[in-house]
mmCIF file of C-alpha atoms in Angstrom:
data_model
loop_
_atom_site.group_PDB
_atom_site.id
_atom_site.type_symbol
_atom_site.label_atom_id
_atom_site.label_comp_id
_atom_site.label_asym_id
_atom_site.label_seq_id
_atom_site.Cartn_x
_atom_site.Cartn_y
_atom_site.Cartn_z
ATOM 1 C CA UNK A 1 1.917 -18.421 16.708
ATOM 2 C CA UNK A 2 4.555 -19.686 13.932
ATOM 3 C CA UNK A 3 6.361 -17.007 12.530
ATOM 4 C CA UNK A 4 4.682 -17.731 8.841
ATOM 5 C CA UNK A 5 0.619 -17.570 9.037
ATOM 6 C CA UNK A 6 -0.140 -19.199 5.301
ATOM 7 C CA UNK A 7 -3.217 -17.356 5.619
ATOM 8 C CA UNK A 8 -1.156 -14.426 5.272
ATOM 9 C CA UNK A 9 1.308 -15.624 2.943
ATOM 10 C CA UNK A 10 -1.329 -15.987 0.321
ATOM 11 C CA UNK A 11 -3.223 -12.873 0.897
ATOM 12 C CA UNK A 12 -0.038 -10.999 0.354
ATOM 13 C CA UNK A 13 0.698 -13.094 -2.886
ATOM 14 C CA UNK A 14 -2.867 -11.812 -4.240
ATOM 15 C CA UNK A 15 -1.858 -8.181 -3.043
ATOM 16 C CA UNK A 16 1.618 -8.167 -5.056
ATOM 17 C CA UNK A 17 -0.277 -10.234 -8.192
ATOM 18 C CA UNK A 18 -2.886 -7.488 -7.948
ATOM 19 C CA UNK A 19 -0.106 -4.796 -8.351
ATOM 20 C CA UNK A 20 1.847 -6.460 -11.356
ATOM 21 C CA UNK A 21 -1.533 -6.363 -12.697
ATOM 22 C CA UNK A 22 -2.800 -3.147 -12.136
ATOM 23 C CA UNK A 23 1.004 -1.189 -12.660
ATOM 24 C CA UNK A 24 1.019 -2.671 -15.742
ATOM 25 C CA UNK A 25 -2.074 -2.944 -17.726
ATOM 26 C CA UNK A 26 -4.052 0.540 -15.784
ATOM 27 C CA UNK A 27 -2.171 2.698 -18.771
ATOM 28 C CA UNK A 28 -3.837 1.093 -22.067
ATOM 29 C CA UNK A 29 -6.970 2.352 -23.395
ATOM 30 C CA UNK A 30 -8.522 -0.481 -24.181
ATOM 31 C CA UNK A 31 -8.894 -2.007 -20.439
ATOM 32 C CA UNK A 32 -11.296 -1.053 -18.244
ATOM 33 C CA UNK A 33 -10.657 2.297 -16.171
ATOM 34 C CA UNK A 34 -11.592 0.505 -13.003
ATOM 35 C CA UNK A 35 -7.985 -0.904 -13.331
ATOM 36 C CA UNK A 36 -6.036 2.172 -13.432
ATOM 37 C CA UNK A 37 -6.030 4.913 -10.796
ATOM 38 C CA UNK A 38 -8.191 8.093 -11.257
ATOM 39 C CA UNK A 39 -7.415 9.447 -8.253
ATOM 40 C CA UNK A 40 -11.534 10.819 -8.178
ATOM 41 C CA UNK A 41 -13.106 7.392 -6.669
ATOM 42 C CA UNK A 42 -11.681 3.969 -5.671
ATOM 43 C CA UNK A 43 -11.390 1.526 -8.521
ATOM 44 C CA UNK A 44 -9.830 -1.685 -8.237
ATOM 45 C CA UNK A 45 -6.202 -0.251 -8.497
ATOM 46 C CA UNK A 46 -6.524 2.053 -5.144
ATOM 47 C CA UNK A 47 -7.109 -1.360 -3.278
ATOM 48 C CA UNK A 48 -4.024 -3.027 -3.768
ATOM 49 C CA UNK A 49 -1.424 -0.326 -2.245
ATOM 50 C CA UNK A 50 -3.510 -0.218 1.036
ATOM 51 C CA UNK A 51 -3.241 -3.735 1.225
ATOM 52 C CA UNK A 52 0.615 -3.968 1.043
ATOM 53 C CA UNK A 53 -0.260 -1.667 4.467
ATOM 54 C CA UNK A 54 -2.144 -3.805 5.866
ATOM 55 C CA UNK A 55 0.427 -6.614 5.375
ATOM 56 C CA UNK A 56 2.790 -4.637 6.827
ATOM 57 C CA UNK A 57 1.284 -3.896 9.994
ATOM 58 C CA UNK A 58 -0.025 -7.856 10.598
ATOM 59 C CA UNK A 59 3.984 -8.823 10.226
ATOM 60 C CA UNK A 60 5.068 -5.563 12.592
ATOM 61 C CA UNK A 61 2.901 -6.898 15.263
ATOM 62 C CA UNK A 62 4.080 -10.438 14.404
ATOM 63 C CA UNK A 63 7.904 -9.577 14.566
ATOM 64 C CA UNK A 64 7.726 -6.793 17.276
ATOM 65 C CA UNK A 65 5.956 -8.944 19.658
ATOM 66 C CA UNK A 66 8.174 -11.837 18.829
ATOM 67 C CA UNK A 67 11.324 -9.816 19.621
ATOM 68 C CA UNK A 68 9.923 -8.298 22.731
ATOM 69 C CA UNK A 69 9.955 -11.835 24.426
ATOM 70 C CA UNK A 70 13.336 -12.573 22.821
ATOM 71 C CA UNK A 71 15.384 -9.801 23.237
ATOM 72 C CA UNK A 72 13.153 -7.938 25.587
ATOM 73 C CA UNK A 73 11.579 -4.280 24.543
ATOM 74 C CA UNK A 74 14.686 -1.810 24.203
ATOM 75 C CA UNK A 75 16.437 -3.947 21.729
ATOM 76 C CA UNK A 76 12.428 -4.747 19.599
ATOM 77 C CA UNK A 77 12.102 -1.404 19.099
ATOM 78 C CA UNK A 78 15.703 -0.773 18.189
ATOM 79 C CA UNK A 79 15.410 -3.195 15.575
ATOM 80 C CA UNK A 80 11.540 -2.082 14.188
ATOM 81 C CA UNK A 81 13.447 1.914 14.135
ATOM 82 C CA UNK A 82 16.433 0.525 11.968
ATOM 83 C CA UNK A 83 13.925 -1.448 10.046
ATOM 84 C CA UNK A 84 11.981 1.290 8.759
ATOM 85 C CA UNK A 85 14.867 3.801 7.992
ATOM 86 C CA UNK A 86 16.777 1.048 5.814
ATOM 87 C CA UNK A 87 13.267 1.096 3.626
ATOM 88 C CA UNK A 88 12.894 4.572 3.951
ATOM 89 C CA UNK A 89 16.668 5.037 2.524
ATOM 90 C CA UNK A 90 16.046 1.917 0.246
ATOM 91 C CA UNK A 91 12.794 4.131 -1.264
ATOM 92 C CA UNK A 92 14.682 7.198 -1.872
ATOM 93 C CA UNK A 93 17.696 5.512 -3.604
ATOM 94 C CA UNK A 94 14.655 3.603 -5.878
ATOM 95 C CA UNK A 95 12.387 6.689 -6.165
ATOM 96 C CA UNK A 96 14.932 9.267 -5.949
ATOM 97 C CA UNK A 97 14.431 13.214 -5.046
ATOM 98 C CA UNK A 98 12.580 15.940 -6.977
ATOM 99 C CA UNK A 99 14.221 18.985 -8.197
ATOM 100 C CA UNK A 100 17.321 18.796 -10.378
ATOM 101 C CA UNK A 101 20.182 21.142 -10.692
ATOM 102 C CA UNK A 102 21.937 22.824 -13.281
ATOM 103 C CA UNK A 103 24.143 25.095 -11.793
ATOM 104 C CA UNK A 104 26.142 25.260 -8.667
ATOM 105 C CA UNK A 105 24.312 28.383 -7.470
ATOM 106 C CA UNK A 106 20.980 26.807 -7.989
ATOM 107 C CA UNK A 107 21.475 24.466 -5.091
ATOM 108 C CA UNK A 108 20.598 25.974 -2.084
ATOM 109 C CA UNK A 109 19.523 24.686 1.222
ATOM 110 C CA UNK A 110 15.981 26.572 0.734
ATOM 111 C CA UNK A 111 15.501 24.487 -2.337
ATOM 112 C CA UNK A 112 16.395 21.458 -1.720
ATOM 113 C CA UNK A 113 14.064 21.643 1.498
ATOM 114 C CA UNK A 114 11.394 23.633 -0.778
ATOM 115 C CA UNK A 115 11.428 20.590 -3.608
ATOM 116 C CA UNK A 116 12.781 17.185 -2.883
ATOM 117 C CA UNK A 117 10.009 16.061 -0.753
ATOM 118 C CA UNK A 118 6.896 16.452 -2.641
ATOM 119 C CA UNK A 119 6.237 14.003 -5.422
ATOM 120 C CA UNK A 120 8.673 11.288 -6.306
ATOM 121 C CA UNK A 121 10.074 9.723 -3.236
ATOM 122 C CA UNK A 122 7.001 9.691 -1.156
ATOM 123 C CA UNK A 123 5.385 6.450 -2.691
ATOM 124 C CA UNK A 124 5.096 2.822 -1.494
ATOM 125 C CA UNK A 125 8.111 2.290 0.277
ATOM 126 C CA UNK A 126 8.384 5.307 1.808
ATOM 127 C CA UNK A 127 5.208 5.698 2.732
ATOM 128 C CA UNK A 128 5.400 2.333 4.696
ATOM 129 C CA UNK A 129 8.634 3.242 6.329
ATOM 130 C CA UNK A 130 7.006 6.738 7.564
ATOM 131 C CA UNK A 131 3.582 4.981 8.769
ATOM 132 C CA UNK A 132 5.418 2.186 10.757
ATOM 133 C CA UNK A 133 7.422 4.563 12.744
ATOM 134 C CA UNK A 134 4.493 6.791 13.266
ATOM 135 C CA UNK A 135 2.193 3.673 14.375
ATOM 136 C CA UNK A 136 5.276 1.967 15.938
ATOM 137 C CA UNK A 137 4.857 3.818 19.839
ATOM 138 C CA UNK A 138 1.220 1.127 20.073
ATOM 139 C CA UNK A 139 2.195 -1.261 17.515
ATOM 140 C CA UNK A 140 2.433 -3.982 20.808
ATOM 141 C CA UNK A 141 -0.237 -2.563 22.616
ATOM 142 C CA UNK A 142 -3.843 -3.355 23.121
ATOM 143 C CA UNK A 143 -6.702 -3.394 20.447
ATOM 144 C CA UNK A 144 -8.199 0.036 22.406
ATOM 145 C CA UNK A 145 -4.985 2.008 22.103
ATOM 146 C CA UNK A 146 -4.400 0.845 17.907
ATOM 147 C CA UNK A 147 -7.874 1.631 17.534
ATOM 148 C CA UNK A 148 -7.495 5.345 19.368
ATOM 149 C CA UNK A 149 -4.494 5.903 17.387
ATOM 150 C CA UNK A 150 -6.035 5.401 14.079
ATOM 151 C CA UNK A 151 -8.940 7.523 14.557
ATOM 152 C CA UNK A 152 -6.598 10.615 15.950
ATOM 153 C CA UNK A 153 -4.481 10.191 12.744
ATOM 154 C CA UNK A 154 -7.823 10.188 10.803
ATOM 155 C CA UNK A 155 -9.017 12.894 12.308
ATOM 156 C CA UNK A 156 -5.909 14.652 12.303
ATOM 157 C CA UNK A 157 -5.178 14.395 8.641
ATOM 158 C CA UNK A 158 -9.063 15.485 8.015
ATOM 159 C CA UNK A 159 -8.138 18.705 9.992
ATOM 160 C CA UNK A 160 -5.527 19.451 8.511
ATOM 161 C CA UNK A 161 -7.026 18.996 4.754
ATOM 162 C CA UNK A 162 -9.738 21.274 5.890
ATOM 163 C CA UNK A 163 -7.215 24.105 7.212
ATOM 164 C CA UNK A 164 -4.490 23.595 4.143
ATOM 165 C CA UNK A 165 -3.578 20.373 3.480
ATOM 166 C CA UNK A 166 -6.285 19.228 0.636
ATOM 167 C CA UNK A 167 -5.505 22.358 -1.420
ATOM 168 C CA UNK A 168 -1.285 22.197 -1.457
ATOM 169 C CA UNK A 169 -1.247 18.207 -2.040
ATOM 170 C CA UNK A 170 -3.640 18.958 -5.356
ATOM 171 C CA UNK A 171 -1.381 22.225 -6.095
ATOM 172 C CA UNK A 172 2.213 20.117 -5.687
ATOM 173 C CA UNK A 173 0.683 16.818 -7.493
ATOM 174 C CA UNK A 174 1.071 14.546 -4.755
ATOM 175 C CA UNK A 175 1.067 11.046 -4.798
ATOM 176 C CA UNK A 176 -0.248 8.493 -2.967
ATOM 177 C CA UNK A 177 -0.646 11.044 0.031
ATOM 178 C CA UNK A 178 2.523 13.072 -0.396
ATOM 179 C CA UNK A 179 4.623 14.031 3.202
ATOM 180 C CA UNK A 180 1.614 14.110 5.705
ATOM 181 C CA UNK A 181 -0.067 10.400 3.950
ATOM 182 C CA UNK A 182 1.288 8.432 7.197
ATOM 183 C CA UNK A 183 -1.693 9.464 8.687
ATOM 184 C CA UNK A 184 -4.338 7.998 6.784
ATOM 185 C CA UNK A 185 -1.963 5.086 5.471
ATOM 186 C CA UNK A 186 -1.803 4.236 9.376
ATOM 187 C CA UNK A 187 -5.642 2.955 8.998
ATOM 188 C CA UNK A 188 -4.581 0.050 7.096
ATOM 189 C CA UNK A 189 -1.519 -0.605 8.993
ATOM 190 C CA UNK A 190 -2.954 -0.697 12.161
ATOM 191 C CA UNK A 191 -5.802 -2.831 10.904
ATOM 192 C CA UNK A 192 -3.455 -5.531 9.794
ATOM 193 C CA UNK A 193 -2.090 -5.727 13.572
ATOM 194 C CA UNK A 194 -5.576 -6.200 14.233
ATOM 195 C CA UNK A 195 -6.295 -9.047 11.942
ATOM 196 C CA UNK A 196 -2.928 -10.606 13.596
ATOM 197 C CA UNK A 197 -4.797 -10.264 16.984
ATOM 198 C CA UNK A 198 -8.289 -11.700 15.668
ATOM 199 C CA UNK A 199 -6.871 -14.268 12.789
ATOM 200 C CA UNK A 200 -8.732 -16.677 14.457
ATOM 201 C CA UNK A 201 -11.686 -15.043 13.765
ATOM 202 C CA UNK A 202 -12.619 -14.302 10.655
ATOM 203 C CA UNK A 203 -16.289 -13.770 10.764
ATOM 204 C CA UNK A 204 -15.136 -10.560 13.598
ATOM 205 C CA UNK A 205 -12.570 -8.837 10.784
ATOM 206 C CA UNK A 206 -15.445 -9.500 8.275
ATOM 207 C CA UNK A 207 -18.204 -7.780 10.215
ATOM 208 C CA UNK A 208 -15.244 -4.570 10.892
ATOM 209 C CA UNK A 209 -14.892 -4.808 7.171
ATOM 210 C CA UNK A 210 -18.175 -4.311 5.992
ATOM 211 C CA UNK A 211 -18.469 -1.763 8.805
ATOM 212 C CA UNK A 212 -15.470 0.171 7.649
ATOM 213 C CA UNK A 213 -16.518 0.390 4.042
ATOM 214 C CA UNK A 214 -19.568 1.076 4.828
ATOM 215 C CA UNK A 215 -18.438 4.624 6.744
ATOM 216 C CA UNK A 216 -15.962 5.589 4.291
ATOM 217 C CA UNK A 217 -18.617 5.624 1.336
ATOM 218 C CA UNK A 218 -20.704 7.786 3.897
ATOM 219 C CA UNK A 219 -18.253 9.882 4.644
ATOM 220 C CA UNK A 220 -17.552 10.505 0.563
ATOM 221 C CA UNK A 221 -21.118 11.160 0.360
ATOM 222 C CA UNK A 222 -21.215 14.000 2.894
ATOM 223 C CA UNK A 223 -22.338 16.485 0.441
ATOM 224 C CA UNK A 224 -24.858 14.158 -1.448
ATOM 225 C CA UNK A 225 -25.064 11.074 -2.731
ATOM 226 C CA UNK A 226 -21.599 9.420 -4.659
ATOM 227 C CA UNK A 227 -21.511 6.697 -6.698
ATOM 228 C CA UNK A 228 -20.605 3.491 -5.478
ATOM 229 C CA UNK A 229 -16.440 2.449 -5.623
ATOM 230 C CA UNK A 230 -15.432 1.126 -8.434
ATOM 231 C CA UNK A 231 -17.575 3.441 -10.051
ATOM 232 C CA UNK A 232 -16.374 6.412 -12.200
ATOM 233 C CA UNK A 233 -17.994 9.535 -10.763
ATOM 234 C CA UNK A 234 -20.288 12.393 -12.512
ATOM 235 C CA UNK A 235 -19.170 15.282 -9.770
ATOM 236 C CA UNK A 236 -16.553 17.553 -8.734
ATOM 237 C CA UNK A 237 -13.561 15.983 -6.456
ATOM 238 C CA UNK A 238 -13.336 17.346 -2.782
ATOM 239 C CA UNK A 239 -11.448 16.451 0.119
ATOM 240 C CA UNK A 240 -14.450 13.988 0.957
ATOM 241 C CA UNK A 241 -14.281 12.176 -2.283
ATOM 242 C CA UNK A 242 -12.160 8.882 -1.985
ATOM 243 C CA UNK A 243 -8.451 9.709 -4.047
ATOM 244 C CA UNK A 244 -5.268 7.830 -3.208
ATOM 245 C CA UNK A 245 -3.565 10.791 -4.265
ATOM 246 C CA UNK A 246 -4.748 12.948 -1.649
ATOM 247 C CA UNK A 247 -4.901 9.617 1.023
ATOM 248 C CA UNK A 248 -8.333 10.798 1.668
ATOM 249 C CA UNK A 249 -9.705 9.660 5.207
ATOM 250 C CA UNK A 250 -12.930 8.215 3.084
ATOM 251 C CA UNK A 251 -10.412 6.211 0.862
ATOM 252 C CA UNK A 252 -8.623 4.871 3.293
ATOM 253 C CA UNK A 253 -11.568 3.331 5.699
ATOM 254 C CA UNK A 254 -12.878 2.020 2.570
ATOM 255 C CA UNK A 255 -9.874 0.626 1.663
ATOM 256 C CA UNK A 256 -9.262 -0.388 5.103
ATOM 257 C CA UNK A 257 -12.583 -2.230 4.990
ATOM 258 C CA UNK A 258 -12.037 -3.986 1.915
ATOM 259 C CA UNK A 259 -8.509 -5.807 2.822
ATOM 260 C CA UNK A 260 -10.178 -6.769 5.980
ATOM 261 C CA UNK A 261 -12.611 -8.319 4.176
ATOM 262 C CA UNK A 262 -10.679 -9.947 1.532
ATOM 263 C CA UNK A 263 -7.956 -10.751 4.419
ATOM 264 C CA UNK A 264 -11.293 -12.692 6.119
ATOM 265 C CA UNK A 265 -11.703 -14.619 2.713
ATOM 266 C CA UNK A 266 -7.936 -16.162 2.702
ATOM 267 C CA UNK A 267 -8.541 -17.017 6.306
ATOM 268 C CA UNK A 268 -11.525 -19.285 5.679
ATOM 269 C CA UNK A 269 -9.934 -20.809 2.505
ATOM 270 C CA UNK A 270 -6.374 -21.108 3.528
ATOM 271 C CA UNK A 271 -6.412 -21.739 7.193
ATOM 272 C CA UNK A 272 -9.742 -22.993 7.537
ATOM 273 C CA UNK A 273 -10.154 -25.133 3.893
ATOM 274 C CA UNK A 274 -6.108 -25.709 3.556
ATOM 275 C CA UNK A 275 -6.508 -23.841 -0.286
ATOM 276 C CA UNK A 276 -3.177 -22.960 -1.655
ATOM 277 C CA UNK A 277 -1.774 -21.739 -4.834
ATOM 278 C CA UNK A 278 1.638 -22.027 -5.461
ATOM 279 C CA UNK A 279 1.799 -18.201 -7.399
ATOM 280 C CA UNK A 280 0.759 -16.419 -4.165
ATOM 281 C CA UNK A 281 3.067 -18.667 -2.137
ATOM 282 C CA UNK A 282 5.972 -17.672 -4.335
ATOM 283 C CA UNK A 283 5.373 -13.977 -4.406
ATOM 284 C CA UNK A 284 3.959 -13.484 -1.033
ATOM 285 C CA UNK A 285 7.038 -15.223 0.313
ATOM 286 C CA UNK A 286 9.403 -12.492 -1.463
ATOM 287 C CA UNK A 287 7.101 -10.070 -1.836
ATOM 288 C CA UNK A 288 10.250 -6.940 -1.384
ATOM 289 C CA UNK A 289 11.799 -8.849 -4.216
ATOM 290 C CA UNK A 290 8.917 -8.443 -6.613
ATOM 291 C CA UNK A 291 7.578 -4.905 -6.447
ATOM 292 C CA UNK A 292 11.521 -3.847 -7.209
ATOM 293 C CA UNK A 293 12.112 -5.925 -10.383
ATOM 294 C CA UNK A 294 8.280 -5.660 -11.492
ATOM 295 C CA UNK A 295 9.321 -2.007 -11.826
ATOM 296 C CA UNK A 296 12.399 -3.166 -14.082
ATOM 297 C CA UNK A 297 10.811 -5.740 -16.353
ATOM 298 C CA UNK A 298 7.951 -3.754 -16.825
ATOM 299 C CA UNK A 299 10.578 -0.593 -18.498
ATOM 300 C CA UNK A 300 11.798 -3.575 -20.833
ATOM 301 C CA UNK A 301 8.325 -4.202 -21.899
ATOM 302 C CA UNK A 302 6.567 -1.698 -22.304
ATOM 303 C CA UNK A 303 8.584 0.273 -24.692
ATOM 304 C CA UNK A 304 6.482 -2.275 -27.074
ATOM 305 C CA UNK A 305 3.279 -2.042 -25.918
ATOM 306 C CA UNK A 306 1.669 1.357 -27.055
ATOM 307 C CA UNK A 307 -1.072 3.051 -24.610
ATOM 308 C CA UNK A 308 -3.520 2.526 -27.846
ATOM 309 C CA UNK A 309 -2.590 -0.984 -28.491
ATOM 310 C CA UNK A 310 -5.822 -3.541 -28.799
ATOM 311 C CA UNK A 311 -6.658 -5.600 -25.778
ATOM 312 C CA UNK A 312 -5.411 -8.833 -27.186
ATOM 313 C CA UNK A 313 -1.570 -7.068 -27.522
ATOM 314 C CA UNK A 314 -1.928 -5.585 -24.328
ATOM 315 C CA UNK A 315 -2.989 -9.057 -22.769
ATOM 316 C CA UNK A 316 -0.120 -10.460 -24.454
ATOM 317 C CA UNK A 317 2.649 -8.235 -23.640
ATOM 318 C CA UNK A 318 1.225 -8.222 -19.832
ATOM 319 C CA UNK A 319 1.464 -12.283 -19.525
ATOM 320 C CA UNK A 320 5.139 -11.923 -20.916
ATOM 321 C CA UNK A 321 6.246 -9.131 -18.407
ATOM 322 C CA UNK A 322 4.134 -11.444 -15.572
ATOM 323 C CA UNK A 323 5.824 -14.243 -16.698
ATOM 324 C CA UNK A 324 9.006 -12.981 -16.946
ATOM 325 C CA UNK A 325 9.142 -11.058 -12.913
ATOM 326 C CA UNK A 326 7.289 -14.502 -11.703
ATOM 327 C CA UNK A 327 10.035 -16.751 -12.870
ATOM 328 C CA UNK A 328 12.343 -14.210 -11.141
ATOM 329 C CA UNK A 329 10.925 -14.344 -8.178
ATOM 330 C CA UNK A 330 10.996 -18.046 -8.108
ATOM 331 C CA UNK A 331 14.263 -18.704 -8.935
ATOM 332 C CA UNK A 332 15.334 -16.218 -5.613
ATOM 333 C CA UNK A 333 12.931 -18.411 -3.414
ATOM 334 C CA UNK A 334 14.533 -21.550 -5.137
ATOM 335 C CA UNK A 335 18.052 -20.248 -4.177
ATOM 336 C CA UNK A 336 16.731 -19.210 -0.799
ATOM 337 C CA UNK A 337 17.551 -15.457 -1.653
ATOM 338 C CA UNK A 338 14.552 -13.298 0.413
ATOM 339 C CA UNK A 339 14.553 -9.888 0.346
ATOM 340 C CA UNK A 340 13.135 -8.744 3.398
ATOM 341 C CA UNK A 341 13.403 -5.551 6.135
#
């Protein structure tokens, strides 16, 4: 298989468009609250990080496999470790540490182990760093080992929020999972080495899809009926309710679900219809490149575009900071700079 799938290419481009959008525009009142994250039920917004995941683990498989019959196994996984702890460094530079520290005294050992870890550097690329190494031992093996490896990580992160887990992540503030999230975040990871496997078959990572959503609302209704995703809920949050912040198991199958599903759409129209538009082409291609200077432009912008502002300056300043990080991106793809781990 050639080492770019445009299939793939494009889906990714519609995952890292989705983010500008959603990073951007989730914080004004006037926009609907299905594109911010709530953290109570999946909007729109909780299905774009998963799907950077799921990317992730379709090029693992792609590369790891690749390297295997090139420079045979030892030196594969040599390169997938080194991988993953330059992005895991590369996230804590660009995330930094909690805690500060005013005096010499105040910096301890105890501390810095008690406080660092909790909130600020575990988000995207962190988390992806931490969920390829943990998925990395059956990243090359067959469907029936992924598949036996995500549910023990499901399971195991359910157990675990039932003994302690649920109740410190909402006490520290978490995000996006906090330090045990490679479990659940290894759902949609190890479904995009599946959809490498079956790419060929769209209409099989369709029917898992729907399946997958499908049992992740159930499992979020386990104590009653909850409202649909993308729809606000009238209850209490549990550990059963879908939150990215707590990297709920029902989130992520949902999640899971839906980038299988949308991943099945890009198949039929890209590989199958030869549809292509050039704005996913140029982000998906340098898709590293644009979540770090999204970040950037969007601190230039917003400064000017006030959480109250009407939906027609909010519109506005979002098409100038989308403008703005898409000609970016384009002129590194012009110049042949990638950005890539």
């Amino acid at each position: 298989m050639n080492s770019r799938i445009a299939s793939m290419d494009q889906f990714r481009g519609y995952t890292v468009a989705g983010m500008f959008l959603v990073n951007f525009i989730g914080g004004f009142a006037s926009v609907h609250p299905v594109f911010a994250h709530h953290n109570n039920y999946c909007s729109y917004a909780d299905t774009i990080m998963p799907q950077f995941f799921f990317a992730v683990g379709f090029a693992l498989r792609l590369v790891l496999l690749r390297n295997i019959v090139s420079l045979g196994a030892s030196m594969a996984y040599r390169k997938a470790i080194g991988r993953s702890f330059a992005l895991l460094l590369l996230g804590i530079v660009v995330y930094q540490l909690d805690g500060s520290y005013a005096h010499w005294a105040d910096l301890t050992w105890e501390r810095f182990l008690e406080n660092s870890f909790w909130r600020s550097s575990f988000q995207a690329l962190v988390h992806i760093a931490v969920t390829s190494l943990w998925i990395l031992p059956v990243a090359a093996r067959s469907v029936r080992a992924r598949v036996l490896w995500g549910v023990g990580s499901g399971l195991l992160h359910l157990v675990l929020s039932q003994w302690f887990w649920y109740d410190l992540l909402q006490q520290q503030r978490v995000i996006d999972g906090g330090p045990l999230g490679f479990l659940t975040w290894s759902l949609p990871t190890l479904a995009g080495t599946l959809a490498y496997d079956f790419v060929a078959r769209p209409g099989r990572l369709l029917r898992w899809g729907g399946a997958l959503m499908a049992a992740g609302y159930g499992l979020s209704s386990i104590h009653g009926w909850a409202p649909p995703p993308f729809w606000p809920p009238v209850t209490h949050s549990d550990m059963w309710t879908m939150s990215q912040r707590a990297g709920s198991l029902s989130y992520q199958m949902f999640a899971t679900g839906f980038s299988l599903a949308i991943y099945a759409g890009f198949i039929w129209l890209v590989d199958r219809r030869s549809w292509r538009w050039g704005l996913f082409e140029t982000l998906g291609q340098n898709a590293l490149a644009g979540y770090l200077i999204h970040s950037m432009v969007a601190d230039a912008v917003k400064p000017f575009a006030p959480k109250d502002s009407p939906l027609w300056w909010a519109m506005a300043m979002f098409g100038l900071y989308f403008l703005v990080t898409y000609r970016m991106v384009r002129f590194l793809n012009e110049h042949r700079l990638y950005l890539r781990l």
